């Protein structure tokens, strides 16, 4: 993975940024009022019209998240996104298209770490991969989407699935790891 696709999340600036974002998420979870929802949406790179987010939403930075019009995010969604680089190019971006349905307890994990223990101890880098949901995607409850995955338009992922590879459009996938079930 190139240097452009990794970052050190333990810098003072990024720790402070995460703390501020986490506090905004906590305020929204305690009181999902219109005012707190507006503050939450302001964290994102872009947030469309008629987007509804249930309480329990959590993200790390927010500035790498884009949500399309009329998307619905159910309770306890977690987005572990990357930070925007100094040139404001998002790394570890999470894009949710228009008219998407995100079930409860869904996790978007755009950030990962070295597999080898020595490398994890030595460099402390986070490795990132963008996650993209095209328009009209439905993720069932408890789905986990890993870094580098794209899910095509009109596709459905069954509850409890772990998506480790990209999914083509008009497909139904389910399982751990998620596997093709049928065309929709």
Backbone as JSON, one array per atom type, in Angstrom:
{
  "sequence": "XXXXXXXXXXXXXXXXXXXXXXXXXXXXXXXXXXXXXXXXXXXXXXXXXXXXXXXXXXXXXXXXXXXXXXXXXXXXXXXXXXXXXXXXXXXXXXXXXXXXXXXXXXXXXXXXXXXXXXXXXXXXXXXXXXXXXXXXXXXXXXXXXXXXXXXXXXXXXXXXXXXXXXXXXXXXXXXXXXXXXXXX",
  "N": [[0.85, -1.17, 0.0], [0.54, 2.24, -0.8], [2.13, 5.25, 0.49], [0.22, 7.25, 0.32], [-2.16, 6.06, 0.95], [-2.28, 5.61, 3.62], [-2.22, 6.58, 7.07], [-1.25, 8.17, 10.14], [-3.06, 7.85, 12.88], [-2.6, 8.7, 15.42], [-1.6, 11.22, 15.85], [-1.48, 14.42, 17.48], [-3.22, 16.37, 16.4], [-5.1, 14.82, 14.93], [-6.16, 13.21, 16.94], [-7.4, 15.16, 18.52], [-9.26, 16.12, 16.63], [-10.85, 13.8, 16.24], [-11.88, 13.52, 18.86], [-13.57, 15.79, 19.04], [-15.42, 15.2, 17.0], [-16.46, 12.78, 17.97], [-17.75, 13.73, 20.26], [-19.79, 15.26, 19.11], [-21.22, 13.2, 17.89], [-22.01, 11.79, 20.21], [-23.67, 13.7, 21.43], [-25.75, 13.8, 19.55], [-26.7, 11.17, 19.77], [-27.64, 11.12, 22.41], [-29.65, 13.01, 22.26], [-31.48, 13.1, 19.67], [-32.3, 15.47, 18.2], [-33.5, 17.97, 15.82], [-31.63, 20.04, 15.72], [-29.24, 18.85, 16.71], [-29.0, 16.85, 14.79], [-28.52, 18.41, 12.55], [-26.0, 19.48, 13.23], [-24.56, 17.08, 13.26], [-24.76, 16.27, 10.54], [-23.31, 18.34, 9.43], [-20.71, 17.6, 9.82], [-20.04, 15.96, 7.72], [-18.58, 15.43, 4.45], [-20.39, 15.78, 2.41], [-23.93, 15.88, 2.45], [-26.98, 14.75, 1.45], [-30.38, 15.76, 0.54], [-33.3, 15.09, 2.53], [-32.22, 13.05, 4.11], [-32.16, 10.62, 6.6], [-31.13, 9.9, 9.83], [-30.81, 7.63, 12.37], [-30.56, 7.48, 16.01], [-27.47, 6.79, 17.77], [-25.51, 6.86, 15.89], [-22.12, 6.79, 14.76], [-18.95, 8.07, 13.99], [-15.5, 8.5, 12.92], [-14.11, 10.77, 11.78], [-15.64, 12.11, 9.78], [-15.33, 14.04, 7.7], [-14.74, 12.65, 5.44], [-16.98, 11.43, 4.57], [-19.77, 10.9, 2.51], [-23.16, 11.28, 1.83], [-25.94, 10.38, -0.03], [-29.03, 11.78, -1.44], [-32.17, 11.12, 0.16], [-31.46, 8.86, 1.64], [-31.46, 6.37, 4.23], [-30.38, 5.8, 7.46], [-30.19, 3.44, 9.83], [-30.44, 2.66, 13.4], [-27.5, 2.85, 15.44], [-25.32, 2.86, 13.61], [-21.99, 2.5, 12.53], [-19.25, 4.23, 11.3], [-16.08, 3.9, 10.44], [-14.05, 5.98, 9.31], [-11.49, 7.43, 7.2], [-9.13, 10.15, 7.64], [-9.33, 13.45, 6.25], [-6.8, 14.45, 4.07], [-4.06, 16.86, 4.24], [-4.35, 18.35, 1.95], [-7.0, 18.25, 1.63], [-7.96, 16.04, 0.33], [-9.86, 13.24, 0.58], [-9.07, 10.33, 2.35], [-9.77, 6.93, 2.79], [-12.45, 7.21, 2.36], [-16.02, 7.17, 2.72], [-18.75, 6.55, 0.83], [-22.13, 6.88, 0.42], [-24.71, 6.19, -1.64], [-27.62, 7.6, -3.35], [-30.95, 7.06, -2.1], [-30.43, 4.85, -0.44], [-30.67, 2.16, 1.93], [-29.77, 1.56, 5.14], [-29.31, -0.87, 7.43], [-29.9, -1.59, 11.0], [-27.11, -1.42, 13.26], [-25.04, -1.58, 11.39], [-21.72, -1.67, 10.08], [-19.18, 0.28, 8.68], [-16.01, -0.16, 7.72], [-13.47, 1.48, 6.9], [-10.87, 1.69, 7.51], [-7.86, 0.04, 8.39], [-5.28, -2.12, 9.78], [-1.78, -3.14, 9.91], [-1.2, -6.62, 9.37], [0.85, -8.17, 10.37], [2.38, -8.55, 13.55], [4.83, -7.29, 14.31], [5.1, -5.22, 12.47], [2.82, -3.72, 13.07], [3.46, -2.8, 15.63], [5.74, -1.3, 15.04], [5.13, 0.8, 13.17], [2.57, 1.97, 13.52], [0.7, 2.83, 11.65], [-2.4, 3.51, 10.01], [-4.12, 1.82, 7.53], [-5.96, 2.55, 4.64], [-8.97, 2.19, 2.72], [-11.26, 3.11, 0.29], [-14.85, 3.03, 0.63], [-17.69, 2.37, -1.22], [-21.07, 2.81, -1.83], [-23.35, 2.36, -4.32], [-26.26, 3.89, -5.86], [-29.49, 3.16, -4.39], [-28.98, 0.9, -2.74], [-29.35, -1.73, -0.37], [-28.5, -2.54, 2.85], [-28.71, -5.1, 5.09], [-29.47, -5.6, 8.62], [-26.7, -5.47, 10.87], [-24.64, -5.84, 9.02], [-21.26, -5.89, 7.9], [-18.97, -3.9, 6.26], [-15.98, -3.95, 4.58], [-12.79, -2.2, 4.09], [-12.06, -0.8, 0.89], [-14.15, -1.8, -0.63], [-16.75, -1.84, -3.06], [-20.2, -1.49, -3.67], [-22.59, -2.37, -5.95], [-25.2, -0.64, -7.84], [-28.6, -0.99, -6.85], [-28.21, -3.31, -5.39], [-28.41, -5.84, -2.78], [-27.54, -6.7, 0.53], [-27.55, -9.34, 2.72], [-28.66, -9.65, 6.15], [-26.25, -9.62, 8.77], [-24.05, -10.22, 7.21], [-20.61, -10.25, 6.04], [-18.85, -8.15, 4.13], [-16.3, -8.54, 2.05], [-15.3, -8.22, -0.46], [-15.85, -6.48, -3.56], [-19.19, -5.94, -4.83], [-21.25, -6.63, -7.58], [-23.67, -4.68, -9.51], [-27.26, -4.98, -9.06], [-27.47, -7.35, -7.49], [-27.85, -9.97, -5.04], [-26.32, -10.64, -2.08], [-25.06, -12.66, 0.59], [-23.9, -13.85, 3.8], [-20.84, -14.97, 5.5], [-17.72, -15.07, 4.51], [-19.51, -12.61, 2.5], [-21.42, -13.95, -0.13], [-22.46, -14.55, -3.53], [-25.91, -14.83, -4.05], [-28.23, -14.5, -5.66], [-29.49, -12.85, -8.66], [-31.03, -9.63, -8.6]],
  "CA": [[0.0, 0.0, 0.0], [1.38, 3.43, -0.9], [2.03, 6.2, 1.59], [-0.99, 8.05, 0.17], [-3.3, 5.3, 1.45], [-2.11, 5.32, 5.04], [-2.01, 7.75, 7.9], [-1.04, 7.9, 11.55], [-4.2, 8.44, 13.6], [-2.2, 9.03, 16.78], [-1.08, 12.58, 15.97], [-2.3, 15.26, 18.37], [-4.29, 17.01, 15.62], [-6.16, 13.86, 14.6], [-6.82, 12.82, 18.2], [-8.31, 16.27, 18.87], [-10.36, 16.12, 15.66], [-11.73, 12.67, 16.59], [-12.59, 13.83, 20.1], [-14.65, 16.73, 18.72], [-16.42, 14.47, 16.22], [-17.11, 11.83, 18.88], [-18.66, 14.48, 21.12], [-20.97, 15.58, 18.3], [-21.99, 11.94, 17.76], [-22.63, 11.51, 21.51], [-24.78, 14.64, 21.62], [-26.85, 13.36, 18.69], [-27.25, 9.93, 20.32], [-28.4, 11.46, 23.62], [-30.81, 13.83, 21.9], [-31.48, 13.19, 18.2], [-33.14, 16.6, 17.78], [-33.14, 18.54, 14.52], [-30.4, 20.82, 15.89], [-28.11, 17.94, 16.8], [-28.87, 16.2, 13.48], [-27.88, 19.4, 11.67], [-24.58, 19.5, 13.61], [-23.98, 15.82, 12.8], [-24.64, 16.32, 9.08], [-22.28, 19.32, 9.1], [-19.41, 16.93, 9.87], [-19.81, 15.19, 6.51], [-18.14, 16.1, 3.23], [-21.63, 16.14, 1.73], [-25.1, 15.14, 2.92], [-28.09, 15.12, 0.58], [-31.7, 16.14, 1.06], [-34.17, 14.06, 3.07], [-31.43, 11.97, 4.72], [-32.6, 10.39, 7.97], [-30.15, 9.15, 10.59], [-31.3, 7.27, 13.71], [-29.57, 7.7, 17.07], [-26.43, 5.78, 17.89], [-24.56, 7.01, 14.79], [-20.76, 7.03, 15.22], [-17.89, 8.1, 12.97], [-14.24, 9.0, 13.46], [-13.75, 12.11, 11.29], [-16.8, 12.7, 9.12], [-15.06, 14.82, 6.5], [-14.56, 11.73, 4.31], [-18.27, 10.75, 4.4], [-20.75, 11.51, 1.61], [-24.44, 10.56, 1.87], [-26.84, 10.87, -1.07], [-30.42, 12.12, -1.13], [-33.21, 10.15, 0.55], [-30.91, 7.65, 2.26], [-31.89, 6.13, 5.61], [-29.38, 5.1, 8.26], [-30.86, 2.96, 11.03], [-29.77, 2.85, 14.68], [-26.18, 2.3, 15.8], [-24.41, 2.72, 12.47], [-20.62, 2.91, 12.8], [-18.41, 4.46, 10.13], [-14.68, 4.18, 10.76], [-13.57, 6.62, 8.09], [-10.17, 8.02, 7.27], [-9.08, 11.61, 7.77], [-9.0, 14.2, 5.04], [-5.39, 14.84, 4.05], [-3.85, 18.3, 4.34], [-4.86, 18.97, 0.72], [-8.44, 17.99, 1.71], [-8.34, 14.84, -0.39], [-10.29, 12.25, 1.57], [-8.58, 8.96, 2.27], [-10.68, 6.14, 3.6], [-13.76, 7.84, 2.18], [-17.21, 6.32, 2.69], [-19.77, 7.19, 0.02], [-23.43, 6.2, 0.42], [-25.45, 6.8, -2.74], [-29.0, 8.03, -3.14], [-32.0, 6.06, -1.86], [-29.87, 3.66, 0.21], [-31.22, 1.75, 3.22], [-28.71, 0.99, 5.97], [-29.96, -1.52, 8.57], [-29.32, -1.31, 12.31], [-25.82, -2.01, 13.65], [-24.15, -1.76, 10.24], [-20.39, -1.1, 10.27], [-18.33, 0.57, 7.53], [-14.66, -0.14, 8.28], [-12.59, 1.92, 5.82], [-9.53, 1.77, 8.08], [-7.34, -1.24, 8.87], [-3.92, -2.07, 10.31], [-0.92, -4.23, 9.46], [-1.52, -7.95, 9.9], [2.03, -8.66, 11.11], [2.49, -7.84, 14.82], [6.01, -6.43, 14.36], [4.79, -4.02, 11.68], [1.84, -2.93, 13.83], [4.18, -2.12, 16.72], [6.77, -0.41, 14.52], [4.76, 2.01, 12.42], [1.3, 2.55, 14.01], [-0.09, 3.4, 10.57], [-3.7, 2.99, 9.6], [-4.25, 1.67, 6.09], [-7.33, 2.9, 4.3], [-9.54, 1.88, 1.42], [-12.59, 3.72, 0.17], [-16.05, 2.2, 0.56], [-18.69, 3.07, -2.04], [-22.38, 2.21, -2.1], [-24.04, 3.04, -5.41], [-27.65, 4.24, -5.53], [-30.52, 2.15, -4.12], [-28.41, -0.29, -2.09], [-29.92, -2.04, 0.94], [-27.67, -3.37, 3.72], [-29.48, -5.61, 6.21], [-28.93, -5.36, 9.95], [-25.47, -6.12, 11.29], [-23.68, -6.03, 7.92], [-19.94, -5.26, 8.03], [-18.37, -3.63, 4.95], [-14.55, -3.69, 4.8], [-12.1, -1.22, 3.26], [-11.81, -1.12, -0.51], [-15.31, -2.47, -1.22], [-17.82, -1.09, -3.73], [-21.43, -2.27, -3.82], [-23.25, -1.82, -7.12], [-26.56, -0.12, -7.81], [-29.75, -1.88, -6.63], [-27.82, -4.56, -4.74], [-28.88, -6.1, -1.42], [-26.65, -7.55, 1.32], [-28.34, -9.93, 3.79], [-28.31, -9.35, 7.54], [-25.14, -10.33, 9.38], [-23.0, -10.54, 6.23], [-19.35, -9.53, 6.06], [-18.53, -7.88, 2.73], [-14.85, -8.43, 1.93], [-14.98, -7.94, -1.87], [-16.87, -5.67, -4.23], [-20.41, -6.62, -5.27], [-21.77, -5.98, -8.79], [-25.03, -4.15, -9.43], [-28.41, -5.88, -9.18], [-27.09, -8.65, -6.91], [-28.14, -10.25, -3.64], [-25.22, -11.35, -1.45], [-25.25, -12.91, 2.02], [-22.97, -14.8, 4.41], [-19.56, -14.53, 6.03], [-17.83, -13.81, 3.78], [-20.7, -12.48, 1.65], [-21.33, -14.66, -1.41], [-23.57, -14.32, -4.45], [-27.09, -15.68, -3.86], [-29.0, -14.43, -6.91], [-29.67, -11.54, -9.27], [-32.28, -8.96, -8.21]],
  "C": [[0.89, 1.23, 0.0], [1.18, 4.33, 0.31], [0.75, 7.01, 1.53], [-2.2, 7.35, 0.78], [-3.1, 4.88, 2.9], [-1.93, 6.63, 5.79], [-1.83, 7.31, 9.34], [-2.14, 8.61, 12.34], [-3.84, 8.89, 15.01], [-1.52, 10.4, 16.9], [-2.02, 13.4, 16.84], [-3.47, 15.9, 17.62], [-5.43, 16.05, 15.34], [-6.88, 13.35, 15.85], [-7.81, 13.9, 18.61], [-9.51, 16.31, 17.93], [-11.36, 15.0, 15.98], [-12.53, 12.96, 17.85], [-13.76, 14.78, 19.87], [-15.78, 16.03, 17.97], [-17.18, 13.5, 17.12], [-18.09, 12.53, 19.8], [-19.93, 14.87, 20.36], [-21.85, 14.35, 18.13], [-22.7, 11.6, 19.07], [-23.82, 12.43, 21.76], [-25.99, 14.22, 20.79], [-27.5, 12.1, 19.26], [-28.09, 10.19, 21.57], [-29.69, 12.19, 23.29], [-30.84, 14.03, 20.39], [-32.45, 14.26, 17.68], [-32.69, 17.11, 16.42], [-31.84, 19.33, 14.61], [-29.18, 19.94, 15.94], [-27.91, 17.17, 15.5], [-28.19, 17.14, 12.5], [-26.39, 19.48, 11.96], [-23.87, 18.23, 13.13], [-23.75, 15.86, 11.3], [-23.56, 17.3, 8.64], [-20.87, 18.72, 9.15], [-19.03, 16.33, 8.52], [-19.29, 16.07, 5.37], [-19.35, 16.61, 2.46], [-22.76, 15.28, 2.29], [-26.32, 15.65, 2.16], [-29.35, 15.52, 1.33], [-32.44, 14.9, 1.56], [-33.4, 12.82, 3.56], [-31.89, 11.85, 6.17], [-31.6, 9.49, 8.67], [-30.72, 8.9, 11.99], [-30.19, 7.48, 14.74], [-28.6, 6.52, 17.16], [-25.4, 5.87, 16.78], [-23.19, 7.38, 15.35], [-19.84, 7.09, 14.01], [-16.63, 8.66, 13.61], [-13.94, 10.44, 13.06], [-14.91, 12.82, 10.61], [-16.49, 13.39, 7.81], [-14.74, 13.97, 5.28], [-15.85, 10.96, 4.03], [-19.17, 11.58, 3.5], [-22.01, 10.65, 1.64], [-25.38, 11.21, 0.86], [-28.25, 11.11, -0.59], [-31.24, 10.89, -0.75], [-32.65, 8.83, 1.1], [-31.32, 7.59, 3.72], [-30.84, 5.3, 6.31], [-30.03, 4.74, 9.59], [-29.95, 3.09, 12.25], [-28.4, 2.18, 14.74], [-25.29, 2.0, 14.61], [-23.04, 3.25, 12.88], [-19.88, 3.07, 11.49], [-17.01, 4.82, 10.62], [-14.04, 4.66, 9.47], [-12.16, 7.14, 8.3], [-10.27, 9.53, 7.4], [-8.84, 12.24, 6.42], [-7.54, 14.63, 5.15], [-5.27, 16.37, 4.08], [-4.34, 19.03, 3.09], [-6.36, 18.74, 0.57], [-8.9, 16.85, 0.82], [-8.66, 13.77, 0.65], [-9.61, 10.92, 1.31], [-9.42, 8.13, 3.23], [-12.08, 6.72, 3.55], [-14.86, 6.79, 2.19], [-18.29, 7.11, 1.96], [-21.01, 6.31, 0.01], [-24.27, 6.92, -0.62], [-26.84, 7.25, -2.35], [-29.9, 6.84, -2.89], [-31.48, 4.76, -1.24], [-30.57, 3.42, 1.55], [-30.11, 1.03, 3.99], [-29.38, 0.44, 7.23], [-29.29, -1.16, 9.89], [-28.0, -2.04, 12.52], [-24.92, -2.33, 12.47], [-22.83, -1.05, 10.53], [-19.69, -0.93, 8.92], [-16.92, 0.74, 8.07], [-13.66, 0.19, 7.17], [-11.13, 1.99, 6.26], [-9.12, 0.4, 8.61], [-5.91, -1.04, 9.37], [-3.1, -3.2, 9.7], [-1.34, -5.54, 10.11], [-0.38, -8.45, 10.78], [2.23, -7.86, 12.4], [3.69, -6.9, 14.9], [5.75, -5.12, 13.61], [3.79, -3.13, 12.4], [2.53, -2.13, 14.93], [5.11, -1.04, 16.18], [6.21, 0.88, 13.92], [3.45, 2.67, 12.84], [0.44, 3.17, 12.91], [-1.44, 2.73, 10.44], [-3.68, 2.93, 8.09], [-5.71, 1.86, 5.74], [-7.7, 2.43, 2.9], [-10.94, 2.46, 1.38], [-13.68, 2.67, 0.14], [-17.1, 3.0, -0.2], [-19.94, 2.23, -2.18], [-23.01, 3.02, -3.22], [-25.48, 3.34, -4.97], [-28.5, 3.0, -5.28], [-29.96, 0.82, -3.6], [-29.09, -0.48, -0.74], [-28.97, -2.97, 1.67], [-28.53, -3.79, 4.9], [-28.77, -5.35, 7.53], [-27.64, -6.13, 10.22], [-24.46, -6.39, 10.2], [-22.39, -5.28, 8.26], [-19.36, -5.13, 6.63], [-16.92, -3.21, 5.19], [-13.97, -2.71, 3.79], [-11.91, -1.72, 1.83], [-12.98, -1.73, -1.25], [-16.23, -1.45, -1.89], [-19.01, -2.02, -3.87], [-22.26, -1.59, -4.9], [-24.7, -1.45, -6.92], [-27.59, -1.24, -7.67], [-29.41, -3.18, -5.91], [-28.31, -4.61, -3.3], [-27.86, -7.0, -0.74], [-27.45, -8.02, 2.54], [-27.78, -9.64, 5.17], [-27.16, -10.22, 8.03], [-23.99, -10.66, 8.45], [-21.75, -9.7, 6.47], [-18.9, -9.39, 4.61], [-17.04, -7.59, 2.63], [-14.4, -8.07, 0.52], [-16.14, -7.18, -2.49], [-18.0, -6.54, -4.78], [-20.93, -5.89, -6.5], [-23.2, -5.48, -8.59], [-26.06, -5.26, -9.56], [-28.14, -7.28, -8.63], [-27.54, -8.74, -5.47], [-27.01, -11.12, -3.12], [-25.56, -11.56, 0.02], [-24.16, -13.86, 2.5], [-21.7, -14.13, 4.92], [-18.47, -15.48, 5.54], [-19.06, -13.81, 2.86], [-20.45, -13.15, 0.3], [-22.59, -14.41, -2.22], [-24.68, -15.33, -4.17], [-27.92, -15.7, -5.15], [-29.0, -13.0, -7.44], [-30.99, -10.94, -8.8], [-32.74, -8.03, -9.33]]
}
